[in-house]
Coordinates of C-alpha atoms and ligand atoms in Angstrom, one line a residue:
X1 CA 9.1 4.6 -30.5
X2 CA 6.4 4.2 -33.1
X3 CA 5.6 7.0 -35.6
X4 CA 2.6 7.5 -38.0
X5 CA 4.0 7.9 -41.5
X6 CA 2.0 9.1 -44.5
X7 CA 2.6 6.3 -47.0
X8 CA -0.1 7.0 -49.5
X9 CA -2.1 9.9 -50.8
X10 CA -4.9 10.5 -53.3
X11 CA -7.4 13.1 -54.4
X12 CA -10.6 13.4 -56.5
X13 CA -12.3 16.4 -57.9
X14 CA -15.4 16.2 -60.0
X15 CA -15.2 17.1 -63.6
X16 CA -17.8 19.9 -64.0
X17 CA -16.3 23.4 -63.6
X18 CA -18.1 26.5 -62.3
X19 CA -16.2 29.6 -63.4
X20 CA -16.5 33.1 -62.2
X21 CA -18.1 34.0 -65.5
X22 CA -20.7 31.4 -64.8
X23 CA -21.4 32.9 -61.4
X24 CA -21.7 36.4 -63.0
X25 CA -24.8 35.0 -64.6
X26 CA -26.3 33.7 -61.3
X27 CA -25.6 36.5 -58.8
X28 CA -24.6 40.2 -58.7
X29 CA -20.8 39.7 -58.8
X30 CA -17.9 40.0 -61.1
X31 CA -14.8 38.0 -62.0
X32 CA -12.7 40.9 -60.9
X33 CA -14.3 41.1 -57.4
X34 CA -14.0 37.4 -56.8
X35 CA -10.3 37.2 -58.0
X36 CA -9.3 40.4 -56.1
X37 CA -11.1 39.5 -52.8
X38 CA -10.4 35.7 -52.8
X39 CA -8.0 34.5 -55.5
X40 CA -10.5 32.1 -56.8
X41 CA -11.0 31.7 -60.6
X42 CA -13.0 28.5 -60.8
X43 CA -14.2 25.6 -58.7
X44 CA -15.4 22.0 -59.4
X45 CA -18.9 21.0 -58.6
X46 CA -20.3 17.4 -58.3
X47 CA -22.3 15.9 -61.2
X48 CA -25.8 14.8 -60.2
X49 CA -24.8 11.2 -59.6
X50 CA -21.9 12.1 -57.3
X51 CA -21.9 12.4 -53.5
X52 CA -19.5 12.9 -50.6
X53 CA -19.0 9.1 -50.3
X54 CA -18.4 8.5 -54.0
X55 CA -15.8 11.3 -54.1
X56 CA -14.2 10.1 -50.8
X57 CA -14.0 6.5 -52.1
X58 CA -12.3 7.6 -55.3
X59 CA -9.6 9.6 -53.4
X60 CA -9.2 6.7 -50.9
X61 CA -8.6 4.1 -53.7
X62 CA -5.8 6.3 -55.1
X63 CA -4.2 6.7 -51.6
X64 CA -4.4 2.9 -50.9
X65 CA -3.0 2.0 -54.3
X66 CA 0.0 4.4 -53.8
X67 CA 0.6 2.9 -50.4
X68 CA 0.3 -0.6 -51.7
X69 CA -2.3 -1.3 -49.0
X70 CA -5.3 -3.6 -49.5
X71 CA -8.7 -2.3 -48.2
X72 CA -8.9 -5.3 -45.8
X73 CA -5.7 -4.1 -44.1
X74 CA -7.3 -0.8 -42.8
X75 CA -7.9 -0.9 -39.1
X76 CA -9.6 2.5 -38.7
X77 CA -11.3 4.6 -41.4
X78 CA -11.8 8.2 -40.4
X79 CA -13.8 10.5 -42.6
X80 CA -13.7 14.3 -42.0
X81 CA -16.8 15.8 -43.5
X82 CA -19.6 18.3 -42.7
X83 CA -21.6 17.2 -45.7
X84 CA -22.2 13.4 -45.3
X85 CA -24.5 11.8 -47.9
X86 CA -27.1 11.5 -45.1
X87 CA -27.2 11.9 -41.3
X88 CA -27.1 8.1 -40.8
X89 CA -25.3 5.9 -41.7
X90 CA -22.1 7.9 -41.7
X91 CA -20.1 8.7 -44.8
X92 CA -17.3 6.5 -43.3
X93 CA -19.7 3.4 -43.3
X94 CA -20.6 4.1 -47.0
X95 CA -17.0 4.4 -47.9
X96 CA -16.1 1.3 -46.0
X97 CA -18.7 -0.6 -48.1
X98 CA -17.5 0.9 -51.4
X99 CA -13.9 0.0 -50.7
X100 CA -14.5 -3.4 -49.2
X101 CA -12.6 -2.4 -46.1
X102 CA -14.4 -5.0 -44.0
X103 CA -12.0 -5.0 -41.0
X104 CA -12.0 -1.2 -40.6
X105 CA -13.8 0.7 -37.8
X106 CA -15.5 3.5 -39.8
X107 CA -16.2 6.9 -38.2
X108 CA -17.1 10.4 -39.3
X109 CA -15.7 13.5 -37.6
X110 CA -17.1 17.0 -38.1
X111 CA -14.7 20.0 -37.6
X112 CA -15.8 21.7 -40.8
X113 CA -12.8 23.0 -42.9
X114 CA -10.4 21.9 -40.1
X115 CA -11.7 18.4 -40.2
X116 CA -8.9 16.8 -42.2
X117 CA -6.2 17.9 -39.8
X118 CA -8.4 16.7 -36.8
X119 CA -8.9 13.3 -38.5
X120 CA -5.1 13.1 -39.2
X121 CA -4.3 13.9 -35.6
X122 CA -6.8 11.3 -34.3
X123 CA -5.5 8.7 -36.8
X124 CA -1.9 9.4 -35.9
X125 CA -2.7 8.7 -32.2
X126 CA -4.1 5.3 -33.0
X127 CA -0.9 4.4 -34.9
X128 CA 1.5 6.0 -32.4
X129 CA -0.2 4.3 -29.4
X130 CA 0.1 0.9 -31.1
X131 CA -3.6 0.4 -31.2
X132 CA -3.7 0.3 -35.0
X133 CA -1.1 -0.3 -37.7
X134 CA -3.0 1.1 -40.7
X135 CA -5.4 4.1 -40.7
X136 CA -7.2 5.6 -43.7
X137 CA -8.0 9.3 -43.3
X138 CA -10.3 11.0 -45.8
X139 CA -11.2 14.7 -46.1
X140 CA -14.2 15.3 -48.3
X141 CA -17.0 17.8 -48.7
X142 CA -19.8 18.5 -51.1
X143 CA -20.4 22.1 -50.1
X144 CA -22.3 22.9 -53.4
X145 CA -25.3 20.9 -52.1
X146 CA -25.6 23.2 -49.0
X147 CA -25.0 26.6 -50.8
X148 CA -27.7 29.1 -51.7
X149 CA -26.8 30.1 -55.3
X150 CA -28.7 33.3 -54.8
X151 CA -26.4 34.4 -51.9
X152 CA -23.2 36.0 -53.4
X153 CA -21.6 36.1 -49.9
X154 CA -21.1 32.3 -49.9
X155 CA -21.8 30.7 -53.3
X156 CA -18.7 32.2 -54.9
X157 CA -16.3 30.7 -52.3
X158 CA -16.8 26.9 -52.3
X159 CA -16.1 23.9 -54.5
X160 CA -16.4 20.1 -54.1
X161 CA -13.6 17.5 -53.7
X162 CA -11.9 14.8 -51.7
X163 CA -8.4 13.9 -50.5
X164 CA -7.1 10.9 -48.6
X165 CA -4.0 9.7 -46.9
X166 CA -2.8 6.3 -45.5
X167 CA -1.1 6.4 -42.1
X168 CA 1.2 3.4 -41.2
X169 CA 3.3 2.5 -38.3
X170 CA 7.1 3.0 -38.6
X171 CA 10.1 3.3 -36.3
X172 CA 11.6 6.0 -38.5
X173 CA 11.0 9.5 -36.9
X174 CA 8.6 10.7 -39.6
X175 CA 5.0 11.5 -40.3
X176 CA 2.9 13.5 -37.8
X177 CA 5.3 15.0 -35.2
X178 CA 3.1 17.6 -33.5
X179 CA -0.5 18.7 -33.4
X180 CA -2.6 21.6 -32.1
X181 CA -6.4 21.4 -32.1
X182 CA -8.9 24.0 -30.8
X183 CA -12.0 26.1 -31.2
X184 CA -13.1 29.6 -30.3
X185 CA -16.2 29.3 -27.9
X186 CA -19.2 31.4 -28.9
X187 CA -18.4 31.8 -32.6
X188 CA -20.6 29.1 -34.0
X189 CA -23.1 31.5 -35.5
X190 CA -20.5 33.1 -37.7
X191 CA -20.5 30.1 -40.1
X192 CA -23.4 27.6 -39.9
X193 CA -25.9 25.4 -41.6
X194 CA -28.7 25.8 -39.0
X195 CA -31.4 23.5 -40.5
X196 CA -31.7 19.7 -40.7
X197 CA -30.4 18.9 -37.2
X198 CA -32.1 18.3 -33.9
X199 CA -32.6 22.0 -33.3
X200 CA -34.4 22.6 -36.6
X201 CA -35.4 19.3 -38.1
X202 CA -36.3 19.6 -41.8
X203 CA -39.9 20.8 -42.3
X204 CA -41.6 22.7 -45.1
X205 CA -41.1 25.8 -42.9
X206 CA -37.3 25.3 -42.4
X207 CA -36.9 24.8 -46.1
X208 CA -38.9 28.0 -46.8
X209 CA -36.6 29.9 -44.4
X210 CA -33.5 28.5 -46.2
X211 CA -32.2 27.0 -43.0
X212 CA -30.6 24.2 -44.9
X213 CA -28.2 26.5 -46.6
X214 CA -24.8 27.8 -45.2
X215 CA -24.7 31.3 -43.9
X216 CA -21.5 33.2 -43.0
X217 CA -20.3 36.5 -41.5
X218 CA -17.2 36.6 -43.8
X219 CA -15.4 39.6 -42.4
X220 CA -15.4 38.2 -38.8
X221 CA -14.4 34.7 -40.0
X222 CA -11.5 36.3 -41.9
X223 CA -10.1 38.0 -38.7
X224 CA -10.3 34.9 -36.6
X225 CA -8.9 32.7 -39.3
X226 CA -5.6 34.7 -39.7
X227 CA -5.0 34.8 -35.9
X228 CA -5.9 31.1 -35.4
X229 CA -3.8 29.8 -38.3
X230 CA -0.8 32.0 -37.5
X231 CA -0.7 31.2 -33.8
X232 CA -1.5 27.5 -34.2
X233 CA 1.2 27.1 -36.8
X234 CA 3.7 28.8 -34.6
X235 CA 2.8 26.5 -31.8
X236 CA 3.2 23.2 -33.7
X237 CA 6.5 24.4 -35.2
X238 CA 7.8 25.1 -31.7
X239 CA 6.3 21.8 -30.3
X240 CA 8.2 19.9 -33.1
X241 CA 11.4 21.5 -31.8
X242 CA 11.8 23.6 -35.0
X243 CA 11.9 27.3 -35.9
X244 CA 9.8 28.7 -38.8
X245 CA 12.8 29.0 -41.1
X246 CA 13.2 25.2 -41.0
X247 CA 9.7 24.7 -42.5
X248 CA 10.1 23.7 -46.1
X249 CA 6.4 24.1 -47.0
X250 CA 3.2 25.3 -45.4
X251 CA 0.0 23.7 -46.8
X252 CA -2.8 26.0 -45.5
X253 CA -6.5 25.5 -45.8
X254 CA -7.5 27.1 -49.1
X255 CA -10.2 29.6 -48.0
X256 CA -9.0 32.9 -49.3
X257 CA -5.7 33.9 -50.8
X258 CA -5.7 37.0 -48.6
X259 CA -6.1 34.9 -45.5
X260 CA -3.0 32.8 -46.6
X261 CA -1.0 35.9 -47.3
X262 CA -1.9 37.4 -43.9
X263 CA -0.9 34.1 -42.2
X264 CA 2.4 34.2 -44.1
X265 CA 3.0 37.7 -42.8
X266 CA 2.1 36.7 -39.2
X267 CA 4.6 33.8 -39.4
X268 CA 7.2 36.0 -41.1
X269 CA 7.6 33.4 -43.9
X270 CA 7.7 34.3 -47.6
X271 CA 4.7 33.3 -49.8
X272 CA 7.0 30.9 -51.8
X273 CA 6.9 28.6 -48.7
X274 CA 3.0 28.4 -48.9
X275 CA 1.3 26.0 -51.3
X276 CA -1.7 27.7 -53.1
X277 CA -4.2 26.1 -55.5
X278 CA -7.3 28.1 -54.5
X279 CA -7.5 29.6 -57.9
X280 CA -8.6 26.3 -59.4
X281 CA -10.7 24.7 -56.7
X282 CA -12.0 27.4 -54.4
X283 CA -12.6 26.3 -50.8
X284 CA -13.2 22.6 -50.7
X285 CA -13.6 22.5 -46.9
X286 CA -12.2 19.3 -45.4
X287 CA -10.7 18.3 -48.8
X288 CA -8.6 21.4 -49.3
X289 CA -5.5 20.3 -47.4
X290 CA -5.2 16.7 -48.7
X291 CA -5.9 17.9 -52.3
X292 CA -3.1 20.6 -51.9
X293 CA -0.8 17.9 -50.4
X294 CA -1.3 15.7 -53.4
X295 CA -0.6 18.5 -55.9
X296 CA 2.4 19.7 -53.9
X297 CA 3.9 16.2 -54.0
X298 CA 3.2 15.9 -57.8
X299 CA 4.9 19.2 -58.4
X300 CA 8.1 18.0 -56.5
X301 CA 7.5 20.4 -53.6
X302 CA 7.6 17.7 -51.0
X303 CA 10.9 16.0 -50.6
X304 CA 11.9 13.2 -48.1
X305 CA 13.0 14.8 -44.8
X306 CA 11.0 18.0 -45.4
X307 CA 9.2 19.5 -42.4
X308 CA 5.7 20.5 -43.5
X309 CA 3.0 22.5 -41.7
X310 CA -0.6 21.8 -42.3
X311 CA -2.9 24.4 -40.9
X312 CA -6.7 25.0 -41.1
X313 CA -9.6 26.8 -39.6
X314 CA -13.3 26.5 -40.2
X315 CA -16.9 26.4 -38.9
X316 CA -17.1 26.1 -35.1
X317 CA -14.9 28.2 -35.3
X318 CA -12.3 25.4 -35.2
X319 CA -8.7 25.4 -35.9
X320 CA -6.1 22.6 -36.4
X321 CA -2.4 22.4 -37.3
X322 CA 0.2 19.7 -37.5
X323 CA 3.9 19.4 -38.4
X324 CA 4.5 16.4 -40.7
X325 CA 8.0 15.1 -41.6
X326 CA 7.6 13.9 -45.2
X327 CA 9.1 10.7 -46.4
X328 CA 9.8 7.2 -45.3
Ligands
ACO1 N1 -19.5 40.0 -55.4 C1 -19.6 41.3 -55.3 N2 -19.7 41.9 -54.1 C2 -19.8 41.2 -53.0 C3 -19.8 39.8 -53.1 C4 -19.7 39.2 -54.3 N3 -19.6 37.9 -54.5 N4 -19.9 39.4 -51.8 C5 -20.0 40.4 -51.0 N5 -19.9 41.6 -51.7 C6 -20.0 42.9 -51.3 C7 -20.6 43.1 -49.9 O1 -22.0 43.1 -50.0 C8 -20.0 44.4 -49.5 O2 -20.8 45.4 -50.0 P1 -21.2 46.7 -49.1 O3 -19.9 47.3 -48.7 O4 -22.0 47.5 -50.1 O5 -21.9 46.1 -48.0 C9 -18.6 44.4 -50.1 O6 -18.7 43.5 -51.2 C10 -17.5 44.1 -49.2 O7 -17.9 43.0 -48.4 P2 -16.9 42.4 -47.3 O8 -17.6 41.2 -46.6 O9 -16.3 43.4 -46.5 O10 -15.7 41.8 -48.2 P3 -14.4 41.1 -47.8 O11 -13.3 41.9 -48.4 O12 -14.4 40.8 -46.3 O13 -14.5 39.7 -48.6 C11 -15.0 37.5 -48.1 C12 -15.5 38.9 -48.3 C13 -14.3 37.0 -49.4 C14 -16.1 36.5 -47.8 C15 -13.9 37.5 -47.0 O14 -14.5 38.1 -45.9 C16 -13.5 36.1 -46.6 O15 -12.9 35.4 -47.3 N6 -13.8 35.7 -45.3 C17 -13.5 34.4 -44.8 C18 -14.5 33.4 -45.3 C19 -14.1 32.0 -45.1 O16 -13.0 31.7 -45.3 N7 -15.1 31.2 -44.9 C20 -14.9 29.8 -45.0 C21 -14.4 29.3 -43.7 S1 -14.0 27.6 -43.8 C22 -15.3 26.6 -43.4 O17 -15.3 26.0 -42.3 C23 -16.5 26.4 -44.3

């Protein structure tokens, strides 16, 4: 039997910091409101020269170095992003060039904030089926370039960043053990960037109407998120032949501290089993889980043999969860 083990991991966040105090000067909000309602204290925002592909490449280089894998050894390069540098070529093609991963088949997938777990699930199938030996999975988003910094409903929530993992074939029962992917039909309008696609190609009019910015019905998204992350986590735990108490750590998508707390309650697990870093990064969309994974490992919260749940939801509305057995 072949398994898909995570053998390398890396992250990148841009240097510039946007604090709640900075946002107080831009929109009618307060540090107290943002911290109480979301748990976010600051987020990192790209510098003018940075893009989704530059951040993704930086995270990927760190992951490859940690795994001891040369770029030419990558068979498939999957990039989860909703905010590619441009519609064509894909972010994955740009990252392939930046890395020199000349043998890799590069492809973008878009499942918004659930994207990294989708990409991990797809990459794991390539490895487990024997079709590929080495897959690079990148989760990266530059949400700041699609936010209206006059809309307090959205601009306080998001930050920019990237995370990456290397998946390699092994015969040890480890890596991605179970997955659950899905979406709730008819909920697309709750969280969208309507302009710039085939329905509303960019024109002076779509720009004037702000269709190139993200819009969100936060309260509805919140309710769906708690249900989806809770139920999907329970499913992947059962599918891996485990019970919730055997889960050492849950690494949830970092969208809102209250969503994470409600998910913990739904799973009847204490908050100590949930990794949280939303205070420092906000919601980095497809990057949030791999960034959290890197930091959890650096803090010694991932030990070989640990069963770990990754769970996310996002625009679509999509959801995605996986159980990963950490270690060689
Ligand atoms: N500062 C101050 N007041 C605000 C702000 C702000 N930044 N934003 C909204 N308010 C006001 C609202 O206008 C409202 O005022 P009103 O009662 O006078 O109308 C009041 O605060 C309460 O608004 P709610 O929307 O009910 O606030 P809620 O407690 O639901 O928190 C939030 C809003 C933080 C957006 C929450 O609903 C949430 O986190 N939802 C999930 C969003 C999310 O995770 N989105 C990302 C999905 S991932 C992806 O794929 C991109």
